Short mmCIF file of N, CA, C and O and ligand atoms in Angstrom, two decimals:
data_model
loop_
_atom_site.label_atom_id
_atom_site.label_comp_id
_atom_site.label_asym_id
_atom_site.label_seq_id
_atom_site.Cartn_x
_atom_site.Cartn_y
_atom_site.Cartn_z
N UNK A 10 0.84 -1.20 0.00
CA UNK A 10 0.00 0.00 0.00
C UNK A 10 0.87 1.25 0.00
O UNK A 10 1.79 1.26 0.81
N UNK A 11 0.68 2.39 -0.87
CA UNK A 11 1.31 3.07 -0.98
C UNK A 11 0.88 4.51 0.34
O UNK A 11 -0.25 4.97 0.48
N UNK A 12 1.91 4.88 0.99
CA UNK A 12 1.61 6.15 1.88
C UNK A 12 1.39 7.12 1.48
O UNK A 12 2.15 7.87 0.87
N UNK A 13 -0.27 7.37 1.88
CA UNK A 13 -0.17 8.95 0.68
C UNK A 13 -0.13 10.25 1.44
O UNK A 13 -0.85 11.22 1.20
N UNK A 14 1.44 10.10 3.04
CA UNK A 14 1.67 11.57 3.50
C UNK A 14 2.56 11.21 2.72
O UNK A 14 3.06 12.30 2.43
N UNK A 15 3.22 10.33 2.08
CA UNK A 15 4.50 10.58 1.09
C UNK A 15 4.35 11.36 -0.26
O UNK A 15 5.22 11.89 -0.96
N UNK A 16 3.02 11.26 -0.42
CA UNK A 16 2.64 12.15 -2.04
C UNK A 16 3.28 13.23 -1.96
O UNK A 16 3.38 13.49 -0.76
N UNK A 17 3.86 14.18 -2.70
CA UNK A 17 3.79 15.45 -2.86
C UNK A 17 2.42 16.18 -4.04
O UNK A 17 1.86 15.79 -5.07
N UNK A 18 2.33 17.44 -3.15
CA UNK A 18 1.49 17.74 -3.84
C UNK A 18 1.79 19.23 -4.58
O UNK A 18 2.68 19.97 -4.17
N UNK A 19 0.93 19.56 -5.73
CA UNK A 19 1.60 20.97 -5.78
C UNK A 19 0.38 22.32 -5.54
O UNK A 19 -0.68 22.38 -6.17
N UNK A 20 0.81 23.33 -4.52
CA UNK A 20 -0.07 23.74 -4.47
C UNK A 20 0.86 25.36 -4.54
O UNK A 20 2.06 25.62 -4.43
N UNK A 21 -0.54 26.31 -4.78
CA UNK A 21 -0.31 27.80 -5.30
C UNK A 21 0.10 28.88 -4.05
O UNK A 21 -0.79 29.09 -3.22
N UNK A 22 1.42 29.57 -3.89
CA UNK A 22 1.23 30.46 -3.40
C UNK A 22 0.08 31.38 -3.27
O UNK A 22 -0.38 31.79 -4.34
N UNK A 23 -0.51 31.78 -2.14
CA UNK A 23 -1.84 32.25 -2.00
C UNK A 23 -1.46 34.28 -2.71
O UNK A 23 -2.28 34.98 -3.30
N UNK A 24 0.15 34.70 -2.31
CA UNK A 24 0.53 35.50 -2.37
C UNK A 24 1.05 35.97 -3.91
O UNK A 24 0.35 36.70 -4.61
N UNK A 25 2.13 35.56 -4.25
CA UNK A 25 2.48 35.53 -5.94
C UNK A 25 2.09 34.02 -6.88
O UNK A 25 2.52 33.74 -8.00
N UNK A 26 1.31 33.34 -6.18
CA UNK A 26 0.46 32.15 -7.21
C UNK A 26 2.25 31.22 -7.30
O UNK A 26 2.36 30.51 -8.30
N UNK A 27 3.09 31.24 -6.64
CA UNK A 27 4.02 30.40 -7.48
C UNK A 27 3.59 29.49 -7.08
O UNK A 27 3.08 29.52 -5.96
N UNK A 28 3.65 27.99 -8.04
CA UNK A 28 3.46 26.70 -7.75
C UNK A 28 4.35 25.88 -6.99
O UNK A 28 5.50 25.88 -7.41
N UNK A 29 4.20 25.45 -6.36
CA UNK A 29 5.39 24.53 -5.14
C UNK A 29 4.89 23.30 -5.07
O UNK A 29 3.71 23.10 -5.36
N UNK A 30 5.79 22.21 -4.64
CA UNK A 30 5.28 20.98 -4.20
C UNK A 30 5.20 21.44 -2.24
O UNK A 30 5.60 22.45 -1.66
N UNK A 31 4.52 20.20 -1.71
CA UNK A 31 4.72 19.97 -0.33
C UNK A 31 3.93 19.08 -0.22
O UNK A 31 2.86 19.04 -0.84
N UNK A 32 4.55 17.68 1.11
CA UNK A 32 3.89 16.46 1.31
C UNK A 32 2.85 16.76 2.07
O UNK A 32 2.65 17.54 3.00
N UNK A 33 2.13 15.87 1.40
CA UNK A 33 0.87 15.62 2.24
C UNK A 33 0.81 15.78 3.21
O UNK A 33 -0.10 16.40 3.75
N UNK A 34 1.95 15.19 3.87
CA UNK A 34 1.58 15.24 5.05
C UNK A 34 1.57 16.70 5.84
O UNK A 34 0.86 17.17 6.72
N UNK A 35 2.49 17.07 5.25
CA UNK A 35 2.53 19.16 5.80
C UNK A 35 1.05 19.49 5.74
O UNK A 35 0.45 20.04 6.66
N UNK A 36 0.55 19.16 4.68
CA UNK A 36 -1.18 19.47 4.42
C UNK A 36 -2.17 18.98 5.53
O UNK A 36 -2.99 19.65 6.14
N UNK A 37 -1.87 17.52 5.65
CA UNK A 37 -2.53 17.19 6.57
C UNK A 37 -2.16 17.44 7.94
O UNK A 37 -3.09 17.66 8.71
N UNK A 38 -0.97 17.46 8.41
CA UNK A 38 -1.07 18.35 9.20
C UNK A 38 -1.47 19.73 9.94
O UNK A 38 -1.64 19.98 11.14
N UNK A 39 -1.57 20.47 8.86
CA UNK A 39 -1.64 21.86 8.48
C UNK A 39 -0.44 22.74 9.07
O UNK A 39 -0.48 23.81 9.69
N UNK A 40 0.75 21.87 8.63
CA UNK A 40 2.03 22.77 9.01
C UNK A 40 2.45 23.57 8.22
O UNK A 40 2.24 23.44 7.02
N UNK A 41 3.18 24.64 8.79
CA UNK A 41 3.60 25.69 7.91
C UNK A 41 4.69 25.62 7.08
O UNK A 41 5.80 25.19 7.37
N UNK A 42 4.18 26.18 5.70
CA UNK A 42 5.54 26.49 4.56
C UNK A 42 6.02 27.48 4.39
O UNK A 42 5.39 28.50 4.67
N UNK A 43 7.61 27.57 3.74
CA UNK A 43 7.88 28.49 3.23
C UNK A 43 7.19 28.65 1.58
O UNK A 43 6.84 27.65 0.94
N UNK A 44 7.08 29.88 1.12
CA UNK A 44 6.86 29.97 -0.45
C UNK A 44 8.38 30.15 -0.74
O UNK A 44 9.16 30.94 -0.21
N UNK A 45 8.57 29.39 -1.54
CA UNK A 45 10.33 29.69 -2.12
C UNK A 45 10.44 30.87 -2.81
O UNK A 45 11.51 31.45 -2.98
N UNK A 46 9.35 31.26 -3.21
CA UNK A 46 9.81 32.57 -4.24
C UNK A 46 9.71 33.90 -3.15
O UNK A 46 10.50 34.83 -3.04
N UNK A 47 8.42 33.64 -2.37
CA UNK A 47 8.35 35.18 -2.44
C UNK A 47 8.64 35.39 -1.08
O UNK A 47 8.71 36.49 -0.53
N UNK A 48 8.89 33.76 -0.32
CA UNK A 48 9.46 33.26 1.33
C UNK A 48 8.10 34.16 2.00
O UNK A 48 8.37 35.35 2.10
N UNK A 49 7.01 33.86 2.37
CA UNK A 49 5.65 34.49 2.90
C UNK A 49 5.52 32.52 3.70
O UNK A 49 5.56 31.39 3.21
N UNK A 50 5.34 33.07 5.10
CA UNK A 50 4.95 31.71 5.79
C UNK A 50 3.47 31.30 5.15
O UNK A 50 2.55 31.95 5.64
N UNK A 51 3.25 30.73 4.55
CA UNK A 51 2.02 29.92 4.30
C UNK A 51 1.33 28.71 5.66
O UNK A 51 1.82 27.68 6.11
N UNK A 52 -0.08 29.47 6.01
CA UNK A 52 -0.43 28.22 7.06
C UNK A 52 -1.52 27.86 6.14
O UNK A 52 -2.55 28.38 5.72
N UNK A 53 -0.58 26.27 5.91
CA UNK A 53 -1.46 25.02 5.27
C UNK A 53 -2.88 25.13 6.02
O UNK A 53 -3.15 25.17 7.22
N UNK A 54 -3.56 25.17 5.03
CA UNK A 54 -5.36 25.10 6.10
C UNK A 54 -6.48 24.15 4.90
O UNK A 54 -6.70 24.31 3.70
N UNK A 55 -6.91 23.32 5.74
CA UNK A 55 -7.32 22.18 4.46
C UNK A 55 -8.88 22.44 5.00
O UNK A 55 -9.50 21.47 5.43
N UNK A 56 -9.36 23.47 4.98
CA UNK A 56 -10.60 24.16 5.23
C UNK A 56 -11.95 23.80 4.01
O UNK A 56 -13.06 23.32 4.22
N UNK A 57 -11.30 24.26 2.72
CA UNK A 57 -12.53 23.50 1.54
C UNK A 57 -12.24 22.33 1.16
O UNK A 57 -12.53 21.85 0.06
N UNK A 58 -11.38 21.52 2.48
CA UNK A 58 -11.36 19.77 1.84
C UNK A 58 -10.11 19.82 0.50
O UNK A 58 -10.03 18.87 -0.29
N UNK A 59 -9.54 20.57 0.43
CA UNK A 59 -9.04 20.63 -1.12
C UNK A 59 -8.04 19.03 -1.25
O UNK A 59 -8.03 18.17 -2.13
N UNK A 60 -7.50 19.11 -0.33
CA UNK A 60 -6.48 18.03 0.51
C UNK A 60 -6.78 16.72 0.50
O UNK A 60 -6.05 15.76 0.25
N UNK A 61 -8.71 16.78 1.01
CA UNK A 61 -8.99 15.57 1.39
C UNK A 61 -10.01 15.08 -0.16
O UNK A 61 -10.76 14.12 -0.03
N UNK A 62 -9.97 15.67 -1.32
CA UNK A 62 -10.60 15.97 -2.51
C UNK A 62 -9.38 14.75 -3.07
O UNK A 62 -9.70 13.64 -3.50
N UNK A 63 -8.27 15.15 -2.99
CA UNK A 63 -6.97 15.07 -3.67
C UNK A 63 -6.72 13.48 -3.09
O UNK A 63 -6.36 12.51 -3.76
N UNK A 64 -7.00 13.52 -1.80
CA UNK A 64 -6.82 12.09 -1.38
C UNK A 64 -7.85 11.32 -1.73
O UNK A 64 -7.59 10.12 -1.81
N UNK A 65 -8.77 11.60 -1.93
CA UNK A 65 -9.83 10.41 -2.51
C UNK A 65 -9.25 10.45 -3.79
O UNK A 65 -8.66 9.41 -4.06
N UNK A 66 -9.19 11.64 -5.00
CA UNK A 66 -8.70 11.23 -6.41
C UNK A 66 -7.52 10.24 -6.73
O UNK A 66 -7.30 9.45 -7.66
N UNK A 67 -6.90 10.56 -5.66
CA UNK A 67 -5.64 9.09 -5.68
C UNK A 67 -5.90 7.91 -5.49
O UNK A 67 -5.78 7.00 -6.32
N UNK A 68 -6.46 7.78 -3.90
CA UNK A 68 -7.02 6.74 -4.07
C UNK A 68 -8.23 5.87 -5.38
O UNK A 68 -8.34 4.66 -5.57
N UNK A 69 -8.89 6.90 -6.02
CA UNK A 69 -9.59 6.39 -7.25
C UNK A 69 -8.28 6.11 -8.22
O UNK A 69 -8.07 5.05 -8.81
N UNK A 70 -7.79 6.78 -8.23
CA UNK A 70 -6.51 6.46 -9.17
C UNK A 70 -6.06 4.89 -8.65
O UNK A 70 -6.45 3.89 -9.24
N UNK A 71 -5.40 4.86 -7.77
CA UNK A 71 -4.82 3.71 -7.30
C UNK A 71 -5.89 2.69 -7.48
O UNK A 71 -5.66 1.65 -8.11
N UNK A 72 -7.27 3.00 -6.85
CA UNK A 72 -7.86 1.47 -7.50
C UNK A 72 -8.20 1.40 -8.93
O UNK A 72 -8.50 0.31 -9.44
N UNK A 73 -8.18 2.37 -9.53
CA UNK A 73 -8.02 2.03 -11.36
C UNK A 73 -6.79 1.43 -11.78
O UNK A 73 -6.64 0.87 -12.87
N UNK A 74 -5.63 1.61 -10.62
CA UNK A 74 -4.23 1.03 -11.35
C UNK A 74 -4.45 -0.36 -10.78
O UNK A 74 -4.47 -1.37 -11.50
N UNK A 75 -4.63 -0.39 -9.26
CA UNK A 75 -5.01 -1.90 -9.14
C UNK A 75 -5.62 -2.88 -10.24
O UNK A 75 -5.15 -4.01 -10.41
N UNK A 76 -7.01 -2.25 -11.20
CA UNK A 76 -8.03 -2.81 -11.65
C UNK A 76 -6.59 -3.69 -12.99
O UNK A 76 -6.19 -4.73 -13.52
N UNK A 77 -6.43 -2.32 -12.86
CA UNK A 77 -5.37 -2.66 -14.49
C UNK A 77 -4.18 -3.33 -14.52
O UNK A 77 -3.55 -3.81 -15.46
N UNK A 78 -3.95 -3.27 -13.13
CA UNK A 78 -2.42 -4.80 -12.67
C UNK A 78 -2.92 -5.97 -13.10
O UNK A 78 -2.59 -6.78 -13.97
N UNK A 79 -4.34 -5.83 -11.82
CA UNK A 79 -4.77 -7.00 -12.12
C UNK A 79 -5.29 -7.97 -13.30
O UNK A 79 -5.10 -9.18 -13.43
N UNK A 80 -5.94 -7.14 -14.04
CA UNK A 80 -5.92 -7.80 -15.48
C UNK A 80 -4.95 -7.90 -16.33
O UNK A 80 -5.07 -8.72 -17.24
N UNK A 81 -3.99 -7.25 -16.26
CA UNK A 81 -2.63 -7.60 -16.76
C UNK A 81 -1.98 -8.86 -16.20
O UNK A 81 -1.05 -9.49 -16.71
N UNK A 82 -2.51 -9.06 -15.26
CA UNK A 82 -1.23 -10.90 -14.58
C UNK A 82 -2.30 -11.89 -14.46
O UNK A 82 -1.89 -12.96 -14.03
N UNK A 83 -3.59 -11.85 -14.71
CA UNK A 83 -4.32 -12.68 -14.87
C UNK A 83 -3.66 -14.03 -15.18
O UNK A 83 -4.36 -15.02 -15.37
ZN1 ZN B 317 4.85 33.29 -2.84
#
């Protein structure tokens, strides 16, 4: 099973929009980032679910890749 605080994800400076990665798990935590560009502390806040949106789409992902292992080694 794959750990998905190991995902990285990429999400938008709220300040100059730059795109960044940061793990999940910072998200789910709701620990704080730096923005590399414009260095503005960002507090991770997973308030509209955006986080927990992202973790179900993986997990749908992952069981579509399951579906497709599995019929591949049949
Ligand atoms: Zn920024």
């Amino acid at each position: 099973m794959f750990d998905l605080d190991e995902i990285w994800i990429d999400v938008n400076c709220p300040k100059c929009n730059y795109l960044f990665e940061i793990q999940m798990i910072d998200a789910r935590l709701e620990k704080k980032v730096y923005c590399p560009n414009c260095k503005i502390t960002i507090k991770l806040q997973d308030k509209d679910a955006s986080v927990h949106t992202s973790v179900k789409d993986i997990n749908n992902a992952l069981q579509e890749l399951n579906k497709s292992l599995n019929n591949l080694f049949k």
